[in-house]
Amino acid sequence: MKVSIDLDKCAGHARCYATSPDLFDIDDSGYACNAEIDVPPGQESIAAEAAAACPERAIETH
Ligand code: F3S
């Protein structure tokens, strides 16, 4: 599984990082840093949870 983040949609809510700090990285202002993240086996559900937690709907799993 991969996670894609539309960095243009990201508004710095940092809820992805709050949900899964192992998967997501944010800058000092709370904005997501990486547009593509490889999700290790076993972390699919937390990745989906983080995607659902983004108020901007900037995160997609595929
Ligand atoms: Fe950005 Fe959404 Fe995460 S707004 S910091 S991708 S929760």
mmCIF file of N, CA and C and ligand atoms in Angstrom:
data_model
loop_
_atom_site.group_PDB
_atom_site.id
_atom_site.type_symbol
_atom_site.label_atom_id
_atom_site.label_comp_id
_atom_site.label_asym_id
_atom_site.label_seq_id
_atom_site.Cartn_x
_atom_site.Cartn_y
_atom_site.Cartn_z
ATOM 1 N N MET A 1 0.835 -1.192 0.000
ATOM 2 C CA MET A 1 0.000 0.000 0.000
ATOM 3 C C MET A 1 0.875 1.248 0.000
ATOM 4 N N LYS A 2 0.370 2.280 -0.668
ATOM 5 C CA LYS A 2 1.054 3.573 -0.643
ATOM 6 C C LYS A 2 0.081 4.652 -0.183
ATOM 7 N N VAL A 3 0.656 5.727 0.336
ATOM 8 C CA VAL A 3 -0.122 6.897 0.703
ATOM 9 C C VAL A 3 0.340 8.049 -0.180
ATOM 10 N N SER A 4 -0.605 8.745 -0.762
ATOM 11 C CA SER A 4 -0.286 9.955 -1.512
ATOM 12 C C SER A 4 -0.878 11.152 -0.786
ATOM 13 N N ILE A 5 -0.093 12.187 -0.671
ATOM 14 C CA ILE A 5 -0.584 13.424 -0.063
ATOM 15 C C ILE A 5 -0.513 14.538 -1.092
ATOM 16 N N ASP A 6 -1.651 15.175 -1.328
ATOM 17 C CA ASP A 6 -1.684 16.348 -2.201
ATOM 18 C C ASP A 6 -1.187 17.537 -1.377
ATOM 19 N N LEU A 7 0.073 17.859 -1.568
ATOM 20 C CA LEU A 7 0.691 18.895 -0.733
ATOM 21 C C LEU A 7 0.077 20.274 -0.974
ATOM 22 N N ASP A 8 -0.564 20.452 -2.130
ATOM 23 C CA ASP A 8 -1.258 21.724 -2.382
ATOM 24 C C ASP A 8 -2.533 21.840 -1.552
ATOM 25 N N LYS A 9 -3.119 20.684 -1.218
ATOM 26 C CA LYS A 9 -4.337 20.685 -0.394
ATOM 27 C C LYS A 9 -4.010 20.736 1.094
ATOM 28 N N CYS A 10 -2.836 20.263 1.473
ATOM 29 C CA CYS A 10 -2.462 20.215 2.885
ATOM 30 C C CYS A 10 -2.496 21.616 3.475
ATOM 31 N N ALA A 11 -3.189 21.746 4.602
ATOM 32 C CA ALA A 11 -3.309 23.038 5.270
ATOM 33 C C ALA A 11 -2.636 23.038 6.641
ATOM 34 N N GLY A 12 -1.849 22.015 6.899
ATOM 35 C CA GLY A 12 -1.048 22.001 8.122
ATOM 36 C C GLY A 12 -1.785 21.593 9.379
ATOM 37 N N HIS A 13 -2.809 20.776 9.237
ATOM 38 C CA HIS A 13 -3.549 20.336 10.433
ATOM 39 C C HIS A 13 -2.775 19.329 11.277
ATOM 40 N N ALA A 14 -1.836 18.631 10.646
ATOM 41 C CA ALA A 14 -0.950 17.680 11.334
ATOM 42 C C ALA A 14 -1.686 16.506 11.978
ATOM 43 N N ARG A 15 -2.910 16.259 11.572
ATOM 44 C CA ARG A 15 -3.638 15.125 12.163
ATOM 45 C C ARG A 15 -3.100 13.795 11.641
ATOM 46 N N CYS A 16 -2.542 13.816 10.443
ATOM 47 C CA CYS A 16 -1.918 12.590 9.925
ATOM 48 C C CYS A 16 -0.763 12.180 10.846
ATOM 49 N N TYR A 17 0.059 13.135 11.169
ATOM 50 C CA TYR A 17 1.209 12.862 12.049
ATOM 51 C C TYR A 17 0.743 12.462 13.445
ATOM 52 N N ALA A 18 -0.299 13.113 13.940
ATOM 53 C CA ALA A 18 -0.821 12.778 15.268
ATOM 54 C C ALA A 18 -1.355 11.357 15.296
ATOM 55 N N THR A 19 -1.930 10.913 14.177
ATOM 56 C CA THR A 19 -2.474 9.555 14.102
ATOM 57 C C THR A 19 -1.367 8.528 13.942
ATOM 58 N N SER A 20 -0.381 8.852 13.126
ATOM 59 C CA SER A 20 0.679 7.883 12.857
ATOM 60 C C SER A 20 2.025 8.580 12.664
ATOM 61 N N PRO A 21 2.704 8.902 13.759
ATOM 62 C CA PRO A 21 3.996 9.594 13.646
ATOM 63 C C PRO A 21 5.085 8.738 13.001
ATOM 64 N N ASP A 22 4.882 7.414 12.959
ATOM 65 C CA ASP A 22 5.877 6.562 12.302
ATOM 66 C C ASP A 22 5.815 6.680 10.786
ATOM 67 N N LEU A 23 4.623 6.934 10.260
ATOM 68 C CA LEU A 23 4.458 6.989 8.809
ATOM 69 C C LEU A 23 4.617 8.396 8.252
ATOM 70 N N PHE A 24 4.119 9.367 8.982
ATOM 71 C CA PHE A 24 4.037 10.719 8.431
ATOM 72 C C PHE A 24 5.098 11.620 9.033
ATOM 73 N N ASP A 25 5.529 12.569 8.237
ATOM 74 C CA ASP A 25 6.517 13.533 8.678
ATOM 75 C C ASP A 25 5.951 14.922 8.406
ATOM 76 N N ILE A 26 6.126 15.822 9.332
ATOM 77 C CA ILE A 26 5.623 17.183 9.132
ATOM 78 C C ILE A 26 6.753 18.183 9.359
ATOM 79 N N ASP A 27 6.595 19.360 8.766
ATOM 80 C CA ASP A 27 7.608 20.393 8.960
ATOM 81 C C ASP A 27 7.290 21.198 10.229
ATOM 82 N N ASP A 28 8.088 22.201 10.507
ATOM 83 C CA ASP A 28 7.940 22.969 11.751
ATOM 84 C C ASP A 28 6.608 23.703 11.838
ATOM 85 N N SER A 29 5.955 23.910 10.689
ATOM 86 C CA SER A 29 4.658 24.591 10.675
ATOM 87 C C SER A 29 3.487 23.625 10.693
ATOM 88 N N GLY A 30 3.774 22.319 10.706
ATOM 89 C CA GLY A 30 2.715 21.326 10.778
ATOM 90 C C GLY A 30 2.253 20.811 9.436
ATOM 91 N N TYR A 31 2.957 21.181 8.366
ATOM 92 C CA TYR A 31 2.579 20.721 7.031
ATOM 93 C C TYR A 31 3.269 19.398 6.706
ATOM 94 N N ALA A 32 2.536 18.551 5.999
ATOM 95 C CA ALA A 32 3.112 17.276 5.579
ATOM 96 C C ALA A 32 4.289 17.515 4.632
ATOM 97 N N CYS A 33 5.316 16.669 4.769
ATOM 98 C CA CYS A 33 6.548 16.851 3.995
ATOM 99 C C CYS A 33 6.615 15.977 2.751
ATOM 100 N N ASN A 34 6.047 14.774 2.822
ATOM 101 C CA ASN A 34 6.255 13.812 1.738
ATOM 102 C C ASN A 34 4.980 13.577 0.948
ATOM 103 N N ALA A 35 5.090 13.625 -0.377
ATOM 104 C CA ALA A 35 3.927 13.406 -1.231
ATOM 105 C C ALA A 35 3.596 11.927 -1.387
ATOM 106 N N GLU A 36 4.593 11.063 -1.249
ATOM 107 C CA GLU A 36 4.393 9.619 -1.416
ATOM 108 C C GLU A 36 5.056 8.893 -0.259
ATOM 109 N N ILE A 37 4.318 7.982 0.330
ATOM 110 C CA ILE A 37 4.854 7.201 1.448
ATOM 111 C C ILE A 37 4.548 5.732 1.191
ATOM 112 N N ASP A 38 5.564 4.901 1.324
ATOM 113 C CA ASP A 38 5.353 3.449 1.269
ATOM 114 C C ASP A 38 4.905 2.980 2.639
ATOM 115 N N VAL A 39 3.773 2.291 2.677
ATOM 116 C CA VAL A 39 3.231 1.805 3.949
ATOM 117 C C VAL A 39 3.745 0.388 4.202
ATOM 118 N N PRO A 40 4.491 0.196 5.285
ATOM 119 C CA PRO A 40 4.983 -1.160 5.572
ATOM 120 C C PRO A 40 3.828 -2.104 5.880
ATOM 121 N N PRO A 41 4.028 -3.389 5.597
ATOM 122 C CA PRO A 41 2.998 -4.382 5.912
ATOM 123 C C PRO A 41 2.588 -4.296 7.377
ATOM 124 N N GLY A 42 1.296 -4.372 7.620
ATOM 125 C CA GLY A 42 0.786 -4.311 8.984
ATOM 126 C C GLY A 42 0.343 -2.926 9.410
ATOM 127 N N GLN A 43 0.714 -1.900 8.615
ATOM 128 C CA GLN A 43 0.339 -0.538 9.004
ATOM 129 C C GLN A 43 -0.733 0.047 8.095
ATOM 130 N N GLU A 44 -1.396 -0.841 7.331
ATOM 131 C CA GLU A 44 -2.409 -0.353 6.388
ATOM 132 C C GLU A 44 -3.578 0.319 7.093
ATOM 133 N N SER A 45 -4.007 -0.253 8.212
ATOM 134 C CA SER A 45 -5.206 0.308 8.855
ATOM 135 C C SER A 45 -4.911 1.658 9.490
ATOM 136 N N ILE A 46 -3.715 1.824 10.047
ATOM 137 C CA ILE A 46 -3.381 3.120 10.640
ATOM 138 C C ILE A 46 -3.203 4.171 9.538
ATOM 139 N N ALA A 47 -2.712 3.742 8.382
ATOM 140 C CA ALA A 47 -2.577 4.662 7.248
ATOM 141 C C ALA A 47 -3.956 5.124 6.782
ATOM 142 N N ALA A 48 -4.908 4.191 6.729
ATOM 143 C CA ALA A 48 -6.271 4.546 6.319
ATOM 144 C C ALA A 48 -6.917 5.462 7.351
ATOM 145 N N GLU A 49 -6.622 5.201 8.610
ATOM 146 C CA GLU A 49 -7.162 6.043 9.682
ATOM 147 C C GLU A 49 -6.618 7.476 9.563
ATOM 148 N N ALA A 50 -5.336 7.586 9.270
ATOM 149 C CA ALA A 50 -4.725 8.908 9.110
ATOM 150 C C ALA A 50 -5.318 9.639 7.912
ATOM 151 N N ALA A 51 -5.560 8.898 6.833
ATOM 152 C CA ALA A 51 -6.159 9.518 5.646
ATOM 153 C C ALA A 51 -7.543 10.072 5.983
ATOM 154 N N ALA A 52 -8.306 9.295 6.748
ATOM 155 C CA ALA A 52 -9.659 9.727 7.117
ATOM 156 C C ALA A 52 -9.623 10.904 8.083
ATOM 157 N N ALA A 53 -8.514 11.060 8.802
ATOM 158 C CA ALA A 53 -8.421 12.121 9.808
ATOM 159 C C ALA A 53 -8.093 13.485 9.205
ATOM 160 N N CYS A 54 -7.680 13.508 7.947
ATOM 161 C CA CYS A 54 -7.287 14.793 7.337
ATOM 162 C C CYS A 54 -8.526 15.596 6.959
ATOM 163 N N PRO A 55 -8.714 16.762 7.567
ATOM 164 C CA PRO A 55 -9.912 17.565 7.274
ATOM 165 C C PRO A 55 -9.937 18.098 5.846
ATOM 166 N N GLU A 56 -8.769 18.180 5.207
ATOM 167 C CA GLU A 56 -8.702 18.703 3.835
ATOM 168 C C GLU A 56 -8.875 17.607 2.791
ATOM 169 N N ARG A 57 -8.999 16.359 3.240
ATOM 170 C CA ARG A 57 -9.075 15.210 2.308
ATOM 171 C C ARG A 57 -7.872 15.236 1.355
ATOM 172 N N ALA A 58 -6.717 15.532 1.915
ATOM 173 C CA ALA A 58 -5.497 15.628 1.100
ATOM 174 C C ALA A 58 -4.793 14.283 0.949
ATOM 175 N N ILE A 59 -5.221 13.283 1.744
ATOM 176 C CA ILE A 59 -4.490 12.011 1.779
ATOM 177 C C ILE A 59 -5.310 10.914 1.117
ATOM 178 N N GLU A 60 -4.656 10.186 0.231
ATOM 179 C CA GLU A 60 -5.286 9.028 -0.407
ATOM 180 C C GLU A 60 -4.418 7.811 -0.182
ATOM 181 N N THR A 61 -5.075 6.657 0.010
ATOM 182 C CA THR A 61 -4.339 5.394 0.067
ATOM 183 C C THR A 61 -4.641 4.625 -1.219
ATOM 184 N N HIS A 62 -3.659 3.895 -1.683
ATOM 185 C CA HIS A 62 -3.860 3.097 -2.896
ATOM 186 C C HIS A 62 -2.842 1.984 -2.950
HETATM 187 FE FE1 F3S B 1 -1.850 18.209 5.975
HETATM 188 FE FE2 F3S B 1 -4.015 16.812 6.301
HETATM 189 FE FE3 F3S B 1 -1.808 16.013 7.418
HETATM 190 S S1 F3S B 1 -3.918 19.009 6.221
HETATM 191 S S2 F3S B 1 -0.632 17.859 7.791
HETATM 192 S S3 F3S B 1 -2.172 16.159 5.244
HETATM 193 S S4 F3S B 1 -3.825 16.004 8.335
#
